[in-house]
Amino acid sequence: GQQVMQIPQYQHVQEGEDFTTYCNSSTTLSNIQWYKQRPGGHPVFLIQLVKSGEVKKQKRLTFQFGEAKKNSSLHITATQTTDVGTYFCAGIPQGGSEKLVFGKGTKLTVNP
Amino acid sequence: ETGVTQTPRHLVMGMTNKKSLKCEQHLGHNAMYWYKQSAKKPLELMFVYNFKEQTENNSVPSRFSPECPNSSHLFLHLHTLQPEDSALYLCASRTDPSYNEQFFGPGTRLTVL
C-alpha cells in the first residue's frame, strides 16, 4: 500500500539548536501537508506544498518539497520550547483515492 | 479552537457497552473524517464522508459504525469493542477540493476495559 515514511521518530534538542524532520513517500504525491500536534492536543495544519521543488518559509520554519514530489522536509532554525510537539507530514498520492496518507510523525522535545 | 468540536472528550467503556462519539463542525465544510490515533502508529483514516455520502471505509471492523445525518454532524457508534481499540479518535473536516487542509477536533480519548 501507499506509505509515507518519516524520520527520525524522536528528536531531542537543546533550545537554540536546529531541527529537521524528513518525509519520504513510496509513490509520487500530488501535494504534501505538514501538521503539528502539541502534547495532549490535536493536529493543527501548518502548510501545504504543491509544486515540485517548492520551498516555503514561516518565520523559523522552512518547508521543502522534493523535485520528484516524493519527499519533503521541515527545518526549524534555533528551536524554542514552544516548538515542542509531534510534526506530521501527510500526502495525497497521485492518481489515488484523494485521501491523505500520514507519516508516523517526529516527536520533538526541546531542553531549555 | 478550530471550529470542530467532539464529545465526549474522554470515554471509558466495557467490551459489551454501546456508546457513540459525536463530532460537529461549524465551518461550512462538506467533507468529514474519522481517524484513529494509537501510540507509535500513524494516524489511521477510518471513514470519509463527502456531502453526507460515505466515500471511504478503510477496512474498519464492523464494531465501528459511522453515521452522517448532515454535513455538519458525524457520529461513530461503538459496540463490542476490544481493548486494542483504545486510542484517541479524531474527527476532521475540510472544504473542497480534496487537497485542502483538514481541521481537526480535539479528539475523544477512548479506553476499552
Tab-separated table of C-alpha atoms in Angstrom:
chain	number	residue	atom	x	y	z
A	1	GLY	CA	0.000	0.000	0.000
A	2	GLN	CA	0.912	3.635	-0.210
A	3	GLN	CA	3.233	4.617	2.593
A	4	VAL	CA	4.720	7.799	3.921
A	5	MET	CA	7.830	7.240	5.993
A	6	GLN	CA	9.010	9.894	8.397
A	7	ILE	CA	12.332	10.128	10.221
A	8	PRO	CA	13.504	10.469	12.859
A	9	GLN	CA	10.782	9.153	15.135
A	10	TYR	CA	12.114	11.159	18.062
A	11	GLN	CA	14.431	14.142	18.329
A	12	HIS	CA	15.762	15.787	21.464
A	13	VAL	CA	17.499	19.134	21.083
A	14	GLN	CA	18.807	21.897	23.268
A	15	GLU	CA	16.995	25.169	22.918
A	16	GLY	CA	18.637	27.152	20.157
A	17	GLU	CA	19.687	24.130	18.121
A	18	ASP	CA	18.241	23.418	14.705
A	19	PHE	CA	15.865	20.546	13.936
A	20	THR	CA	14.929	18.739	10.745
A	21	THR	CA	12.385	16.026	10.030
A	22	TYR	CA	12.229	14.148	6.740
A	23	CYS	CA	9.334	12.596	4.923
A	24	ASN	CA	9.557	10.026	2.102
A	25	SER	CA	6.753	8.573	0.052
A	26	SER	CA	6.743	5.286	-1.832
A	27	THR	CA	4.739	6.979	-4.588
A	28	THR	CA	4.621	10.385	-6.225
A	29	LEU	CA	2.465	12.838	-4.333
A	30	SER	CA	0.035	15.451	-5.603
A	31	ASN	CA	0.815	17.591	-2.601
A	32	ILE	CA	2.183	17.359	0.886
A	33	GLN	CA	0.896	18.906	4.075
A	34	TRP	CA	2.545	19.387	7.439
A	35	TYR	CA	0.759	19.336	10.770
A	36	LYS	CA	1.881	19.959	14.339
A	37	GLN	CA	0.367	18.236	17.350
A	38	ARG	CA	1.222	19.650	20.756
A	39	PRO	CA	1.308	17.225	23.715
A	40	GLY	CA	-2.288	16.430	24.652
A	41	GLY	CA	-3.579	18.314	21.633
A	42	HIS	CA	-4.772	17.596	18.141
A	43	PRO	CA	-3.061	18.020	14.761
A	44	VAL	CA	-3.019	21.587	13.503
A	45	PHE	CA	-2.314	22.407	9.877
A	46	LEU	CA	0.942	24.250	9.232
A	47	ILE	CA	1.409	24.412	5.483
A	48	GLN	CA	0.817	22.765	2.119
A	49	LEU	CA	3.317	22.313	-0.707
A	50	VAL	CA	2.142	21.544	-4.215
A	51	LYS	CA	4.859	22.319	-6.741
A	52	SER	CA	7.948	20.273	-7.463
A	53	GLY	CA	10.956	21.791	-5.670
A	54	GLU	CA	8.790	24.228	-3.749
A	55	VAL	CA	10.230	25.932	-0.677
A	56	LYS	CA	8.115	27.862	1.799
A	57	LYS	CA	9.053	29.660	4.975
A	58	GLN	CA	7.114	30.529	8.100
A	59	LYS	CA	9.354	32.530	10.425
A	60	ARG	CA	11.859	29.943	11.723
A	61	LEU	CA	10.261	27.043	9.827
A	62	THR	CA	11.351	26.082	6.302
A	63	PHE	CA	9.424	23.510	4.288
A	64	GLN	CA	10.684	21.842	1.132
A	65	PHE	CA	9.058	19.586	-1.452
A	66	GLY	CA	11.400	17.449	-3.497
A	67	GLU	CA	11.834	17.702	-7.233
A	68	ALA	CA	10.337	14.255	-7.734
A	69	LYS	CA	7.458	15.072	-5.369
A	70	LYS	CA	8.256	12.033	-3.285
A	71	ASN	CA	9.989	13.628	-0.337
A	72	SER	CA	9.715	16.638	1.881
A	73	SER	CA	11.425	18.180	4.864
A	74	LEU	CA	10.673	20.569	7.680
A	75	HIS	CA	13.558	22.503	9.188
A	76	ILE	CA	13.300	24.613	12.322
A	77	THR	CA	16.057	27.109	12.978
A	78	ALA	CA	17.021	27.919	16.568
A	79	THR	CA	14.372	25.850	18.298
A	80	GLN	CA	12.375	27.238	21.173
A	81	THR	CA	10.465	25.428	23.916
A	82	THR	CA	7.243	26.379	22.151
A	83	ASP	CA	8.294	24.158	19.228
A	84	VAL	CA	7.728	21.042	21.338
A	85	GLY	CA	5.289	18.602	19.780
A	86	THR	CA	4.919	15.971	17.090
A	87	TYR	CA	5.282	17.035	13.480
A	88	PHE	CA	3.412	15.019	10.869
A	89	CYS	CA	3.708	15.063	7.139
A	90	ALA	CA	0.747	13.910	5.066
A	91	GLY	CA	0.471	13.497	1.340
A	92	ILE	CA	-2.108	12.684	-1.289
A	93	PRO	CA	-0.732	10.091	-3.732
A	94	GLN	CA	-1.141	10.985	-7.394
A	95	GLY	CA	-3.881	9.049	-9.085
A	96	GLY	CA	-5.024	7.665	-5.764
A	97	SER	CA	-8.222	7.931	-3.792
A	98	GLU	CA	-7.537	11.533	-2.749
A	99	LYS	CA	-7.123	10.558	0.886
A	100	LEU	CA	-4.297	11.963	2.981
A	101	VAL	CA	-1.678	9.421	3.991
A	102	PHE	CA	0.049	10.429	7.204
A	103	GLY	CA	3.574	9.698	8.326
A	104	LYS	CA	4.155	8.414	11.864
A	105	GLY	CA	5.413	11.799	12.940
A	106	THR	CA	8.558	13.099	14.573
A	107	LYS	CA	8.273	13.897	18.252
A	108	LEU	CA	10.404	16.912	19.146
A	109	THR	CA	11.454	17.729	22.675
A	110	VAL	CA	13.410	20.883	23.460
A	111	ASN	CA	15.514	21.200	26.585
A	112	PRO	CA	15.630	24.762	27.918
B	1	GLU	CA	-10.443	26.412	18.595
B	2	THR	CA	-10.687	25.098	15.047
B	3	GLY	CA	-14.466	25.101	14.738
B	4	VAL	CA	-14.631	21.326	15.083
B	5	THR	CA	-15.994	20.016	18.379
B	6	GLN	CA	-16.040	16.477	19.684
B	7	THR	CA	-17.892	14.915	22.582
B	8	PRO	CA	-17.200	13.298	24.891
B	9	ARG	CA	-13.560	14.215	25.375
B	10	HIS	CA	-12.905	11.101	27.426
B	11	LEU	CA	-14.746	7.784	27.443
B	12	VAL	CA	-14.203	4.576	29.362
B	13	MET	CA	-16.304	1.626	28.312
B	14	GLY	CA	-16.524	-2.092	28.788
B	15	MET	CA	-16.340	-4.517	25.912
B	16	THR	CA	-20.084	-5.148	25.996
B	17	ASN	CA	-21.136	-1.497	26.094
B	18	LYS	CA	-22.585	0.548	23.265
B	19	LYS	CA	-21.553	4.174	23.025
B	20	SER	CA	-21.380	6.914	20.418
B	21	LEU	CA	-18.857	9.605	19.639
B	22	LYS	CA	-20.086	12.885	18.235
B	23	CYS	CA	-18.393	15.418	16.003
B	24	GLU	CA	-19.760	18.758	14.916
B	25	GLN	CA	-18.203	21.318	12.612
B	26	HIS	CA	-19.262	24.939	12.319
B	27	LEU	CA	-17.107	25.765	9.315
B	28	GLY	CA	-19.480	25.034	6.472
B	29	HIS	CA	-17.243	22.208	5.271
B	30	ASN	CA	-18.618	19.410	3.146
B	31	ALA	CA	-16.236	16.577	3.993
B	32	MET	CA	-15.751	14.946	7.380
B	33	TYR	CA	-13.354	12.274	8.570
B	34	TRP	CA	-12.825	9.847	11.415
B	35	TYR	CA	-9.238	8.981	12.317
B	36	LYS	CA	-7.799	6.661	14.933
B	37	GLN	CA	-4.551	7.669	16.634
B	38	SER	CA	-2.763	4.966	18.610
B	39	ALA	CA	0.620	5.170	20.245
B	40	LYS	CA	3.519	4.539	17.869
B	41	LYS	CA	1.281	4.304	14.803
B	42	PRO	CA	0.465	6.782	12.068
B	43	LEU	CA	-2.889	8.456	12.036
B	44	GLU	CA	-5.230	5.836	10.618
B	45	LEU	CA	-8.035	7.015	8.389
B	46	MET	CA	-11.243	5.191	9.225
B	47	PHE	CA	-14.102	6.824	7.319
B	48	VAL	CA	-14.677	9.715	4.950
B	49	TYR	CA	-17.977	11.411	4.251
B	50	ASN	CA	-18.431	13.888	1.438
B	51	PHE	CA	-21.748	15.729	1.248
B	52	LYS	CA	-23.144	13.156	3.722
B	53	GLU	CA	-22.170	10.237	1.482
B	54	GLN	CA	-19.584	7.772	2.696
B	55	THR	CA	-16.745	7.795	0.203
B	56	GLU	CA	-14.164	5.809	2.122
B	57	ASN	CA	-14.268	2.898	4.509
B	58	ASN	CA	-10.722	1.965	5.252
B	59	SER	CA	-11.358	-1.699	6.110
B	60	VAL	CA	-12.685	-0.778	9.515
B	61	PRO	CA	-14.219	-3.578	11.633
B	62	SER	CA	-17.994	-3.564	11.793
B	63	ARG	CA	-17.926	-2.857	15.524
B	64	PHE	CA	-17.344	0.745	14.405
B	65	SER	CA	-20.375	2.190	12.645
B	66	PRO	CA	-20.355	5.754	11.291
B	67	GLU	CA	-23.350	7.953	10.739
B	68	CYS	CA	-23.522	11.304	8.974
B	69	PRO	CA	-27.035	12.790	9.202
B	70	ASN	CA	-25.965	16.091	7.634
B	71	SER	CA	-22.791	17.787	6.515
B	72	SER	CA	-22.213	19.352	9.947
B	73	HIS	CA	-22.522	16.277	12.144
B	74	LEU	CA	-20.701	12.980	12.239
B	75	PHE	CA	-21.123	10.122	14.670
B	76	LEU	CA	-19.147	6.994	15.394
B	77	HIS	CA	-21.218	4.281	17.029
B	78	LEU	CA	-19.241	1.782	19.046
B	79	HIS	CA	-20.268	-1.691	20.171
B	80	THR	CA	-18.478	-4.769	21.474
B	81	LEU	CA	-15.094	-3.100	21.240
B	82	GLN	CA	-11.797	-4.713	22.151
B	83	PRO	CA	-9.075	-3.351	24.447
B	84	GLU	CA	-6.868	-2.760	21.394
B	85	ASP	CA	-9.452	-0.251	20.185
B	86	SER	CA	-8.351	2.083	22.974
B	87	ALA	CA	-6.988	5.184	21.256
B	88	LEU	CA	-7.583	8.830	20.507
B	89	TYR	CA	-10.369	9.201	17.962
B	90	LEU	CA	-10.082	12.345	15.922
B	91	CYS	CA	-12.669	13.964	13.733
B	92	ALA	CA	-11.641	16.319	10.951
B	93	SER	CA	-13.358	18.344	8.277
B	94	ARG	CA	-12.373	20.195	5.158
B	95	THR	CA	-13.860	22.066	2.271
B	96	ASP	CA	-13.382	21.100	-1.375
B	97	PRO	CA	-11.127	20.334	-3.128
B	98	SER	CA	-9.796	17.201	-1.520
B	99	TYR	CA	-6.264	18.517	-1.100
B	100	ASN	CA	-7.350	21.349	1.158
B	101	GLU	CA	-6.165	21.398	4.751
B	102	GLN	CA	-8.067	19.415	7.311
B	103	PHE	CA	-9.290	20.943	10.537
B	104	PHE	CA	-9.142	18.536	13.443
B	105	GLY	CA	-11.295	18.405	16.522
B	106	PRO	CA	-9.786	17.888	19.983
B	107	GLY	CA	-10.458	14.147	19.888
B	108	THR	CA	-12.095	11.613	22.180
B	109	ARG	CA	-9.721	9.609	24.347
B	110	LEU	CA	-11.298	6.137	24.434
B	111	THR	CA	-10.357	3.417	26.870
B	112	VAL	CA	-11.867	-0.036	26.483
B	113	LEU	CA	-11.643	-2.218	29.556
